[in-house]
CSV table of C-alpha atoms (C1' of nucleotides) in Angstrom, one decimal:
chain,number,residue,atom,x,y,z
A,15,UNK,CA,-80.7,-169.1,-48.3
A,16,UNK,CA,-76.9,-169.4,-48.7
A,17,UNK,CA,-76.5,-169.1,-45.0
A,18,UNK,CA,-78.8,-172.1,-44.5
A,19,UNK,CA,-76.9,-174.4,-46.8
A,20,UNK,CA,-74.9,-176.2,-44.0
A,21,UNK,CA,-78.1,-177.8,-42.6
A,22,UNK,CA,-79.4,-178.6,-46.1
A,23,UNK,CA,-76.0,-180.3,-46.8
A,24,UNK,CA,-76.0,-182.0,-43.4
A,25,UNK,CA,-79.4,-183.7,-44.2
A,26,UNK,CA,-78.2,-184.4,-47.7
A,27,UNK,CA,-75.6,-186.7,-46.3
A,28,UNK,CA,-78.2,-189.0,-45.2
A,29,UNK,CA,-81.1,-188.6,-47.8
A,30,UNK,CA,-81.3,-187.3,-51.3
A,31,UNK,CA,-83.5,-184.1,-51.5
A,32,UNK,CA,-84.7,-182.4,-54.7
A,33,UNK,CA,-84.2,-178.7,-55.1
A,34,UNK,CA,-87.8,-178.1,-54.6
A,35,UNK,CA,-87.6,-180.0,-51.2
A,36,UNK,CA,-84.5,-178.1,-50.4
A,37,UNK,CA,-86.1,-174.8,-50.8
A,38,UNK,CA,-89.2,-175.8,-49.1
A,39,UNK,CA,-87.2,-176.8,-46.1
A,40,UNK,CA,-85.1,-173.8,-46.1
A,41,UNK,CA,-88.2,-171.8,-45.6
A,42,UNK,CA,-88.4,-173.2,-42.1
A,43,UNK,CA,-84.9,-172.5,-41.1
A,44,UNK,CA,-83.7,-169.6,-39.0
A,45,UNK,CA,-80.4,-168.1,-38.3
A,46,UNK,CA,-79.7,-167.2,-34.7
A,47,UNK,CA,-76.7,-165.5,-33.1
A,48,UNK,CA,-76.0,-165.9,-29.4
A,49,UNK,CA,-73.3,-164.4,-27.2
A,50,UNK,CA,-71.0,-166.4,-24.8
A,51,UNK,CA,-72.8,-167.3,-21.5
A,52,UNK,CA,-76.3,-166.9,-23.2
A,53,UNK,CA,-78.7,-169.6,-22.7
A,54,UNK,CA,-80.8,-170.9,-25.5
A,55,UNK,CA,-82.6,-173.5,-23.4
A,56,UNK,CA,-83.6,-173.2,-19.6
A,57,UNK,CA,-85.2,-175.3,-17.0
A,58,UNK,CA,-88.9,-174.7,-16.8
A,59,UNK,CA,-89.4,-173.5,-20.3
A,60,UNK,CA,-90.3,-175.9,-23.1
A,61,UNK,CA,-87.5,-176.3,-25.7
A,62,UNK,CA,-88.8,-174.9,-29.0
A,63,UNK,CA,-86.0,-175.5,-31.4
A,64,UNK,CA,-83.4,-178.1,-32.5
A,65,UNK,CA,-80.3,-176.1,-33.1
A,66,UNK,CA,-77.5,-176.7,-35.6
A,67,UNK,CA,-74.2,-175.2,-34.7
A,68,UNK,CA,-72.8,-173.1,-37.5
A,69,UNK,CA,-70.1,-171.5,-35.4
A,70,UNK,CA,-69.2,-171.6,-31.8
A,71,UNK,CA,-69.6,-174.1,-28.9
A,72,UNK,CA,-72.4,-175.2,-26.6
A,73,UNK,CA,-72.9,-177.3,-23.5
A,74,UNK,CA,-76.1,-178.8,-22.3
A,75,UNK,CA,-76.2,-179.5,-18.6
A,76,UNK,CA,-78.4,-180.4,-15.5
A,77,UNK,CA,-78.1,-178.6,-12.2
A,78,UNK,CA,-78.9,-181.1,-9.4
A,79,UNK,CA,-80.6,-180.4,-5.9
A,80,UNK,CA,-77.2,-179.8,-4.4
A,81,UNK,CA,-76.3,-177.3,-7.1
A,82,UNK,CA,-73.9,-179.5,-8.9
A,83,UNK,CA,-73.6,-179.2,-12.7
A,84,UNK,CA,-73.7,-182.4,-14.8
A,85,UNK,CA,-73.0,-182.1,-18.6
A,86,UNK,CA,-75.1,-184.3,-20.8
A,87,UNK,CA,-73.7,-183.0,-24.1
A,88,UNK,CA,-71.4,-180.7,-25.9
A,89,UNK,CA,-71.9,-179.3,-29.5
A,90,UNK,CA,-69.4,-177.5,-31.8
A,91,UNK,CA,-69.6,-176.7,-35.5
A,92,UNK,CA,-71.7,-179.2,-37.4
A,93,UNK,CA,-73.3,-180.7,-34.3
A,94,UNK,CA,-76.9,-180.4,-33.2
A,95,UNK,CA,-78.0,-179.5,-29.7
A,96,UNK,CA,-81.3,-179.1,-27.6
A,97,UNK,CA,-82.9,-180.5,-24.6
A,98,UNK,CA,-84.0,-183.7,-26.4
A,99,UNK,CA,-86.6,-184.8,-23.9
A,100,UNK,CA,-88.2,-181.4,-23.5
A,101,UNK,CA,-88.2,-181.1,-27.4
A,102,UNK,CA,-89.8,-184.4,-28.3
A,103,UNK,CA,-92.3,-184.4,-25.4
A,104,UNK,CA,-92.9,-180.7,-25.6
A,105,UNK,CA,-92.5,-180.5,-21.9
A,106,UNK,CA,-90.6,-178.1,-19.6
A,107,UNK,CA,-86.8,-178.5,-20.0
A,108,UNK,CA,-84.6,-179.8,-17.2
A,109,UNK,CA,-81.4,-178.7,-18.8
A,110,UNK,CA,-79.6,-175.5,-19.5
A,111,UNK,CA,-78.1,-175.2,-23.0
A,112,UNK,CA,-75.6,-172.4,-22.8
A,113,UNK,CA,-73.2,-171.0,-25.3
A,114,UNK,CA,-69.5,-171.5,-24.3
A,115,UNK,CA,-68.5,-168.9,-27.1
A,116,UNK,CA,-70.1,-166.2,-29.3
A,117,UNK,CA,-71.9,-168.5,-31.7
A,118,UNK,CA,-74.2,-168.8,-34.7
A,119,UNK,CA,-77.0,-171.4,-35.0
A,120,UNK,CA,-79.5,-172.6,-37.5
A,121,UNK,CA,-82.8,-173.6,-35.8
A,122,UNK,CA,-85.7,-175.5,-36.7
A,123,UNK,CA,-88.8,-174.9,-34.6
A,124,UNK,CA,-90.5,-178.1,-33.2
A,125,UNK,CA,-94.0,-177.2,-34.8
A,126,UNK,CA,-92.4,-176.6,-38.3
A,127,UNK,CA,-90.4,-179.9,-38.0
A,128,UNK,CA,-93.6,-181.8,-37.3
A,129,UNK,CA,-95.0,-180.1,-40.4
A,130,UNK,CA,-92.4,-180.8,-42.8
A,131,UNK,CA,-91.9,-184.3,-41.5
A,132,UNK,CA,-95.3,-184.9,-42.8
A,133,UNK,CA,-94.9,-183.2,-45.9
A,134,UNK,CA,-91.5,-184.8,-46.9
A,135,UNK,CA,-91.5,-188.2,-45.7
A,136,UNK,CA,-87.8,-188.7,-46.7
A,137,UNK,CA,-87.0,-186.6,-43.7
A,138,UNK,CA,-88.5,-189.1,-41.5
A,139,UNK,CA,-85.7,-191.4,-42.6
A,140,UNK,CA,-83.1,-188.7,-41.8
A,141,UNK,CA,-84.5,-188.3,-38.4
A,142,UNK,CA,-84.6,-192.1,-37.8
A,143,UNK,CA,-81.1,-192.5,-38.6
A,144,UNK,CA,-79.5,-189.6,-36.9
A,145,UNK,CA,-81.6,-190.6,-33.8
A,146,UNK,CA,-80.4,-194.2,-34.0
A,147,UNK,CA,-76.8,-193.1,-34.1
A,148,UNK,CA,-77.4,-190.8,-31.1
A,149,UNK,CA,-78.9,-193.7,-29.2
A,150,UNK,CA,-75.9,-196.0,-30.1
A,151,UNK,CA,-73.6,-193.3,-28.9
A,152,UNK,CA,-75.3,-192.8,-25.6
A,153,UNK,CA,-75.4,-196.6,-25.0
A,154,UNK,CA,-71.7,-196.6,-25.5
A,155,UNK,CA,-71.3,-193.7,-23.1
A,156,UNK,CA,-73.2,-195.4,-20.4
A,157,UNK,CA,-71.3,-198.6,-20.8
A,158,UNK,CA,-68.1,-196.7,-20.7
A,159,UNK,CA,-69.0,-195.1,-17.5
A,160,UNK,CA,-69.7,-198.4,-16.0
A,161,UNK,CA,-66.6,-200.2,-17.3
A,162,UNK,CA,-63.9,-197.6,-17.2
A,163,UNK,CA,-62.2,-195.7,-14.6
A,164,UNK,CA,-62.2,-191.9,-14.6
A,165,UNK,CA,-58.7,-191.7,-16.0
A,166,UNK,CA,-59.6,-194.2,-18.8
A,167,UNK,CA,-62.6,-192.0,-19.7
A,168,UNK,CA,-60.5,-189.0,-19.7
A,169,UNK,CA,-57.9,-190.5,-22.0
A,170,UNK,CA,-60.5,-191.8,-24.4
A,171,UNK,CA,-62.2,-188.4,-24.6
A,172,UNK,CA,-58.9,-186.6,-25.2
A,173,UNK,CA,-58.0,-188.8,-28.1
A,174,UNK,CA,-61.5,-189.1,-29.7
A,175,UNK,CA,-62.7,-185.5,-29.0
A,176,UNK,CA,-59.6,-183.4,-28.7
A,177,UNK,CA,-61.2,-180.7,-30.8
A,178,UNK,CA,-64.0,-180.2,-28.1
A,179,UNK,CA,-61.5,-180.6,-25.2
A,180,UNK,CA,-59.6,-177.7,-26.4
A,181,UNK,CA,-62.5,-175.5,-26.4
A,182,UNK,CA,-64.5,-176.2,-23.3
A,183,UNK,CA,-63.6,-175.2,-19.6
A,184,UNK,CA,-62.2,-178.1,-17.6
A,185,UNK,CA,-65.0,-178.1,-15.1
A,186,UNK,CA,-67.4,-178.7,-18.0
A,187,UNK,CA,-65.4,-181.7,-19.1
A,188,UNK,CA,-65.2,-183.1,-15.7
A,189,UNK,CA,-68.9,-182.8,-15.3
A,190,UNK,CA,-69.4,-184.5,-18.7
A,191,UNK,CA,-67.1,-187.4,-17.8
A,192,UNK,CA,-68.9,-187.8,-14.4
A,193,UNK,CA,-66.3,-186.8,-11.8
A,194,UNK,CA,-65.2,-183.8,-9.9
A,195,UNK,CA,-63.0,-181.0,-11.4
A,196,UNK,CA,-60.5,-181.5,-8.6
A,197,UNK,CA,-60.0,-185.1,-9.7
A,198,UNK,CA,-59.7,-183.9,-13.4
A,199,UNK,CA,-56.9,-181.7,-12.0
A,200,UNK,CA,-55.3,-184.7,-10.4
A,201,UNK,CA,-55.4,-186.8,-13.5
A,202,UNK,CA,-54.0,-184.0,-15.7
A,203,UNK,CA,-51.1,-183.6,-13.3
A,204,UNK,CA,-50.6,-187.3,-12.7
A,205,UNK,CA,-51.3,-187.3,-9.0
A,206,UNK,CA,-53.5,-190.3,-9.4
A,207,UNK,CA,-51.5,-193.1,-7.5
A,208,UNK,CA,-51.0,-195.4,-10.5
A,209,UNK,CA,-49.0,-193.8,-13.3
B,12,UNK,CA,-100.7,-214.8,-38.5
B,13,UNK,CA,-102.7,-214.5,-35.2
B,14,UNK,CA,-99.5,-215.2,-33.2
B,15,UNK,CA,-97.9,-212.1,-34.8
B,16,UNK,CA,-100.6,-209.7,-33.9
B,17,UNK,CA,-98.8,-208.3,-30.7
B,18,UNK,CA,-96.3,-206.7,-33.0
B,19,UNK,CA,-98.7,-205.4,-35.4
B,20,UNK,CA,-100.8,-203.9,-32.4
B,21,UNK,CA,-97.6,-202.4,-31.1
B,22,UNK,CA,-96.7,-200.6,-34.3
B,23,UNK,CA,-100.3,-199.5,-34.6
B,24,UNK,CA,-100.1,-197.5,-31.4
B,25,UNK,CA,-97.8,-195.1,-33.3
B,26,UNK,CA,-99.0,-195.2,-37.0
B,27,UNK,CA,-102.0,-196.4,-38.8
B,28,UNK,CA,-101.6,-199.3,-41.0
B,29,UNK,CA,-104.0,-200.4,-43.7
B,30,UNK,CA,-104.9,-204.2,-43.7
B,31,UNK,CA,-102.7,-204.7,-46.7
B,32,UNK,CA,-99.8,-203.2,-45.0
B,33,UNK,CA,-100.3,-205.3,-41.9
B,34,UNK,CA,-100.4,-208.5,-44.0
B,35,UNK,CA,-97.3,-207.4,-45.9
B,36,UNK,CA,-95.5,-206.8,-42.6
B,37,UNK,CA,-96.7,-209.9,-41.0
B,38,UNK,CA,-94.9,-211.8,-43.9
B,39,UNK,CA,-91.6,-210.6,-42.4
B,40,UNK,CA,-92.1,-211.6,-38.8
B,41,UNK,CA,-91.0,-214.9,-37.4
B,42,UNK,CA,-91.8,-216.4,-34.0
B,43,UNK,CA,-88.9,-217.9,-32.0
B,44,UNK,CA,-88.9,-219.8,-28.8
B,45,UNK,CA,-85.9,-219.7,-26.4
B,46,UNK,CA,-85.1,-221.6,-23.3
B,47,UNK,CA,-83.9,-219.9,-20.1
B,48,UNK,CA,-80.1,-219.1,-20.2
B,49,UNK,CA,-80.0,-219.2,-24.0
B,50,UNK,CA,-78.4,-216.4,-25.9
B,51,UNK,CA,-80.1,-214.7,-28.7
B,52,UNK,CA,-77.0,-212.3,-29.3
B,53,UNK,CA,-73.4,-213.0,-28.5
B,54,UNK,CA,-70.3,-210.9,-28.8
B,55,UNK,CA,-68.5,-211.4,-32.1
B,56,UNK,CA,-71.6,-212.2,-34.1
B,57,UNK,CA,-73.5,-209.5,-35.9
B,58,UNK,CA,-77.0,-209.0,-34.4
B,59,UNK,CA,-79.5,-210.1,-37.2
B,60,UNK,CA,-82.7,-209.3,-35.4
B,61,UNK,CA,-84.7,-206.8,-33.4
B,62,UNK,CA,-86.9,-208.9,-31.0
B,63,UNK,CA,-90.1,-208.2,-29.4
B,64,UNK,CA,-90.9,-210.1,-26.3
B,65,UNK,CA,-94.2,-212.0,-26.5
B,66,UNK,CA,-93.5,-213.9,-23.2
B,67,UNK,CA,-90.5,-214.1,-20.9
B,68,UNK,CA,-87.6,-211.9,-19.8
B,69,UNK,CA,-84.3,-210.9,-21.2
B,70,UNK,CA,-81.1,-209.0,-20.3
B,71,UNK,CA,-78.5,-207.4,-22.5
B,72,UNK,CA,-75.1,-207.1,-20.9
B,73,UNK,CA,-71.5,-206.5,-21.5
B,74,UNK,CA,-68.7,-208.5,-20.0
B,75,UNK,CA,-65.7,-206.3,-19.4
B,76,UNK,CA,-61.9,-207.1,-19.5
B,77,UNK,CA,-62.1,-208.1,-15.8
B,78,UNK,CA,-65.0,-210.4,-16.4
B,79,UNK,CA,-67.4,-208.1,-14.7
B,80,UNK,CA,-70.9,-207.8,-16.2
B,81,UNK,CA,-72.7,-204.5,-16.9
B,82,UNK,CA,-76.4,-204.7,-17.9
B,83,UNK,CA,-77.5,-202.3,-20.5
B,84,UNK,CA,-81.0,-203.3,-20.7
B,85,UNK,CA,-83.9,-205.5,-19.6
B,86,UNK,CA,-87.0,-206.7,-21.6
B,87,UNK,CA,-90.2,-208.3,-20.6
B,88,UNK,CA,-93.5,-208.7,-22.2
B,89,UNK,CA,-94.2,-205.9,-24.8
B,90,UNK,CA,-90.7,-204.7,-24.9
B,91,UNK,CA,-88.1,-204.8,-27.6
B,92,UNK,CA,-84.4,-206.0,-27.3
B,93,UNK,CA,-81.3,-206.4,-29.3
B,94,UNK,CA,-77.6,-205.2,-29.4
B,95,UNK,CA,-78.7,-201.9,-30.9
B,96,UNK,CA,-75.3,-200.7,-32.1
B,97,UNK,CA,-74.6,-204.1,-33.7
B,98,UNK,CA,-78.0,-204.1,-35.5
B,99,UNK,CA,-77.8,-200.6,-36.9
B,100,UNK,CA,-74.3,-200.7,-38.0
B,101,UNK,CA,-74.3,-204.5,-38.8
B,102,UNK,CA,-71.1,-204.9,-37.0
B,103,UNK,CA,-70.1,-207.6,-34.5
B,104,UNK,CA,-72.0,-207.4,-31.2
B,105,UNK,CA,-70.4,-206.5,-27.9
B,106,UNK,CA,-73.2,-207.6,-25.8
B,107,UNK,CA,-74.8,-210.8,-24.7
B,108,UNK,CA,-78.5,-211.0,-24.8
B,109,UNK,CA,-79.7,-213.8,-22.7
B,110,UNK,CA,-83.2,-215.3,-21.7
B,111,UNK,CA,-83.8,-215.1,-18.1
B,112,UNK,CA,-86.8,-217.3,-18.4
B,113,UNK,CA,-88.3,-219.7,-21.0
B,114,UNK,CA,-89.4,-217.1,-23.6
B,115,UNK,CA,-91.2,-216.5,-26.9
B,116,UNK,CA,-90.2,-213.7,-29.3
B,117,UNK,CA,-91.3,-212.1,-32.5
B,118,UNK,CA,-88.4,-211.3,-34.6
B,119,UNK,CA,-87.7,-209.0,-37.5
B,120,UNK,CA,-84.6,-209.6,-39.5
B,121,UNK,CA,-82.4,-206.5,-40.3
B,122,UNK,CA,-82.4,-207.0,-44.0
B,123,UNK,CA,-86.2,-207.4,-44.0
B,124,UNK,CA,-86.7,-204.3,-41.9
B,125,UNK,CA,-84.6,-202.2,-44.4
B,126,UNK,CA,-86.8,-203.6,-47.1
B,127,UNK,CA,-90.2,-202.8,-45.7
B,128,UNK,CA,-89.0,-199.4,-44.3
B,129,UNK,CA,-88.4,-198.4,-48.0
B,130,UNK,CA,-91.8,-200.0,-49.0
B,131,UNK,CA,-93.9,-198.6,-46.3
B,132,UNK,CA,-92.7,-195.2,-45.4
B,133,UNK,CA,-95.2,-194.9,-42.4
B,134,UNK,CA,-92.9,-197.4,-40.6
B,135,UNK,CA,-90.1,-194.8,-40.8
B,136,UNK,CA,-92.1,-192.6,-38.5
B,137,UNK,CA,-92.7,-195.5,-36.2
B,138,UNK,CA,-89.0,-196.2,-36.0
B,139,UNK,CA,-88.2,-192.6,-35.5
B,140,UNK,CA,-90.6,-192.1,-32.6
B,141,UNK,CA,-89.6,-195.3,-30.5
B,142,UNK,CA,-85.9,-194.4,-31.2
B,143,UNK,CA,-86.4,-190.9,-30.0
B,144,UNK,CA,-88.1,-192.2,-26.9
B,145,UNK,CA,-85.4,-194.7,-26.2
B,146,UNK,CA,-82.8,-191.9,-26.6
B,147,UNK,CA,-84.7,-189.7,-24.1
B,148,UNK,CA,-84.9,-192.7,-21.8
B,149,UNK,CA,-81.1,-193.3,-22.0
B,150,UNK,CA,-80.3,-189.6,-21.4
B,151,UNK,CA,-82.4,-189.6,-18.2
B,152,UNK,CA,-80.6,-192.9,-17.1
B,153,UNK,CA,-77.2,-191.3,-17.7
B,154,UNK,CA,-78.2,-188.2,-15.7
B,155,UNK,CA,-79.7,-190.4,-12.9
B,156,UNK,CA,-76.3,-192.2,-12.6
B,157,UNK,CA,-74.6,-188.9,-12.3
B,158,UNK,CA,-76.9,-187.1,-9.8
B,159,UNK,CA,-78.3,-189.9,-7.7
B,160,UNK,CA,-76.7,-192.3,-5.1
B,161,UNK,CA,-76.9,-196.0,-5.4
B,162,UNK,CA,-79.7,-196.2,-3.0
B,163,UNK,CA,-81.7,-193.5,-4.7
B,164,UNK,CA,-81.3,-195.2,-8.0
B,165,UNK,CA,-82.4,-198.5,-6.5
B,166,UNK,CA,-85.5,-196.9,-4.9
B,167,UNK,CA,-86.5,-195.3,-8.2
B,168,UNK,CA,-86.1,-198.5,-10.1
B,169,UNK,CA,-88.1,-200.4,-7.6
B,170,UNK,CA,-91.1,-198.0,-7.8
B,171,UNK,CA,-91.0,-197.5,-11.5
B,172,UNK,CA,-90.1,-200.9,-12.6
B,173,UNK,CA,-91.2,-203.3,-9.8
B,174,UNK,CA,-92.6,-205.8,-12.5
B,175,UNK,CA,-89.1,-206.1,-13.8
B,176,UNK,CA,-87.4,-206.1,-10.5
B,177,UNK,CA,-89.5,-209.1,-9.3
B,178,UNK,CA,-88.4,-211.2,-12.3
B,179,UNK,CA,-84.6,-210.5,-12.7
B,180,UNK,CA,-81.8,-211.9,-10.4
B,181,UNK,CA,-80.3,-209.5,-8.0
B,182,UNK,CA,-77.0,-209.4,-9.5
B,183,UNK,CA,-78.6,-208.5,-12.9
B,184,UNK,CA,-80.3,-205.6,-11.2
B,185,UNK,CA,-77.2,-204.4,-9.4
B,186,UNK,CA,-75.2,-204.5,-12.7
B,187,UNK,CA,-78.0,-202.5,-14.3
B,188,UNK,CA,-78.0,-199.8,-11.7
B,189,UNK,CA,-74.1,-199.6,-11.8
B,190,UNK,CA,-73.0,-201.1,-8.5
B,191,UNK,CA,-71.8,-204.3,-6.9
B,192,UNK,CA,-74.2,-207.1,-6.0
B,193,UNK,CA,-72.8,-207.0,-2.4
B,194,UNK,CA,-73.8,-203.3,-2.1
B,195,UNK,CA,-77.3,-204.1,-3.4
B,196,UNK,CA,-77.5,-206.8,-0.7
B,197,UNK,CA,-76.6,-204.1,1.9
B,198,UNK,CA,-79.1,-201.6,0.5
B,199,UNK,CA,-81.9,-204.3,0.7
B,200,UNK,CA,-81.0,-205.1,4.3
B,201,UNK,CA,-80.5,-201.5,5.4
B,202,UNK,CA,-76.8,-202.0,6.3
B,203,UNK,CA,-76.0,-198.8,4.5
B,204,UNK,CA,-74.9,-196.4,7.3
B,205,UNK,CA,-77.7,-193.8,6.7
B,206,UNK,CA,-81.3,-195.1,7.1
C,8,DC,C1',-53.4,-151.3,-17.1
C,9,DT,C1',-56.1,-152.4,-13.0
C,10,DT,C1',-59.5,-154.6,-10.8
C,11,DA,C1',-62.8,-158.2,-10.7
C,12,DT,C1',-64.3,-162.6,-12.0
C,13,DT,C1',-63.8,-167.0,-13.6
C,14,DT,C1',-61.0,-171.0,-14.0
C,15,DC,C1',-57.6,-174.0,-12.4
C,16,DC,C1',-54.4,-176.2,-8.9
C,17,DT,C1',-53.1,-178.5,-4.4
C,18,DA,C1',-53.4,-181.2,-0.3
C,19,DA,C1',-55.4,-183.5,3.6
C,20,DA,C1',-59.5,-185.6,5.5
C,21,DC,C1',-63.2,-188.3,4.2
C,22,DC,C1',-66.8,-191.6,2.4
C,23,DA,C1',-69.7,-194.2,-0.8
C,24,DG,C1',-69.2,-198.2,-2.9
C,25,DT,C1',-65.7,-202.2,-3.8
C,26,DT,C1',-63.1,-206.5,-3.0
C,27,DC,C1',-62.3,-210.7,-0.8
C,28,DA,C1',-63.4,-214.5,1.7
C,29,DT,C1',-66.8,-217.3,3.7
C,30,DT,C1',-71.6,-218.9,4.7
C,31,DT,C1',-76.5,-219.4,3.9
C,32,DT,C1',-80.3,-219.9,0.9
C,33,DT,C1',-82.7,-221.0,-3.2
C,34,DA,C1',-83.0,-223.2,-7.6
C,35,DT,C1',-82.0,-227.0,-10.9
C,36,DT,C1',-80.8,-231.5,-12.1
C,37,DT,C1',-80.4,-236.5,-11.6
D,25,DA,C1',-85.0,-236.8,-2.2
D,26,DA,C1',-80.2,-236.1,-2.7
D,27,DA,C1',-76.9,-233.8,-5.1
D,28,DT,C1',-75.2,-229.9,-7.3
D,29,DA,C1',-75.1,-225.6,-9.0
D,30,DA,C1',-76.6,-220.8,-8.8
D,31,DA,C1',-77.9,-216.8,-6.1
D,32,DA,C1',-77.9,-214.0,-2.0
D,33,DA,C1',-76.0,-212.4,2.6
D,34,DT,C1',-72.6,-210.9,5.6
D,35,DG,C1',-68.6,-208.4,7.4
D,36,DA,C1',-63.9,-206.5,7.5
D,37,DA,C1',-60.4,-204.4,5.0
D,38,DC,C1',-59.7,-201.1,1.4
D,39,DT,C1',-59.7,-197.7,-2.5
D,40,DG,C1',-61.3,-194.4,-6.3
D,41,DG,C1',-63.0,-190.5,-6.1
D,42,DT,C1',-65.2,-186.5,-3.3
D,43,DT,C1',-65.2,-182.7,-0.1
D,44,DT,C1',-63.6,-178.7,1.9
D,45,DA,C1',-60.8,-174.9,2.1
D,46,DG,C1',-57.5,-172.5,0.2
D,47,DG,C1',-54.2,-170.0,-3.2
D,48,DA,C1',-52.4,-169.1,-8.1
D,49,DA,C1',-53.4,-168.2,-12.8
D,50,DA,C1',-55.7,-166.6,-16.4
D,51,DT,C1',-59.8,-163.9,-18.8
D,52,DA,C1',-62.7,-160.4,-19.1
D,53,DA,C1',-64.2,-155.8,-18.1
D,54,DG,C1',-64.0,-150.9,-16.8
DNA sequence: CTTATTTCCTAAACCAGTTCATTTTTATTT
DNA sequence: AAATAAAAATGAACTGGTTTAGGAAATAAG
């Protein structure tokens, strides 16, 4: 139980749970350890869990027809990750979710979550709020891709998410920001005409 | 009350409401009529409502520093629109939301929504579900922008959302798909090298 | 500590999509 | 119906970022 506290605490930031509710919830949580380069989600398989990162780092990405990778999300300690579409529609995933380091997760199975959402309505509120925030975040990211240059997006990421930038490989960062790794190299070494 | 049914019906697709709940909810809904080119949200002002389109068409867009417009969303009959970030954080909007035609809306004020979410927990579930779907949609859109060419995105939009494509100006469509109106013109008239 | 693998850098040629400037067409207003 | 404003088309010159192909560093594995 003690190991599961991080998730209980996380949820408690958004809604107040009684001790009974916390215990009930804890019964549905499972600890999982994964090694670097291991996948917790793969295309073709239905995503079964929502995962909270206790320790480590992850990356969710798509491989397109030409074999190019496009990173949709990163997650380090105290973040959640999954193939969101696959999870909510319970359809085959399109993403890989891969551990970038040896990691520890707390996972909630889809079926279990459906169950306790019905049993503890307060959790609906929690889900609503974090989903709303994710949506607002994604909208900002989309607009940022429209309005800013590669270099501006890079600078923005480095200041806002330096903790992540330090831990993920450069090609992963480039594919998150939406440009080639060669171009990221240029940006980093100031070969980008202006500047 | 009869005029408010579309929203009640919309919500009823996701959760079952009693007649009492429906009536209670209806008390918070307001009909608003707007003329073409009128704004229902403007940068600098906090977005006060979530709006359901009964009749008409809308466009939510950002104007960047260089004065270029970037369309985040469209809405026609049976869709919702607002500046989502501004609404949930109750902070000044960054978007314009403009009527593309003379339109009729059913609006829910932010404060009222907070109130009845607390009063009718079932509505939390409704909110959660539609927000989850919006998020999944936005993620797909982002990946589509990463993986597909301008022309592919255009073709995809035309087949999936022809109803919208028919009703919105071309420059709005281009700015939604993330390229210039001149390029859209080229795509439409097949001057785009390949093809 | 050596080898293999993965990650990162460099540079030139290239291209998808932009910019700019002008014209034509289509709506809107009087 | 004329006048005006808004939207769409066109084409030439340009540019931000890609591609290709290679080599150098750093990490991981035996």
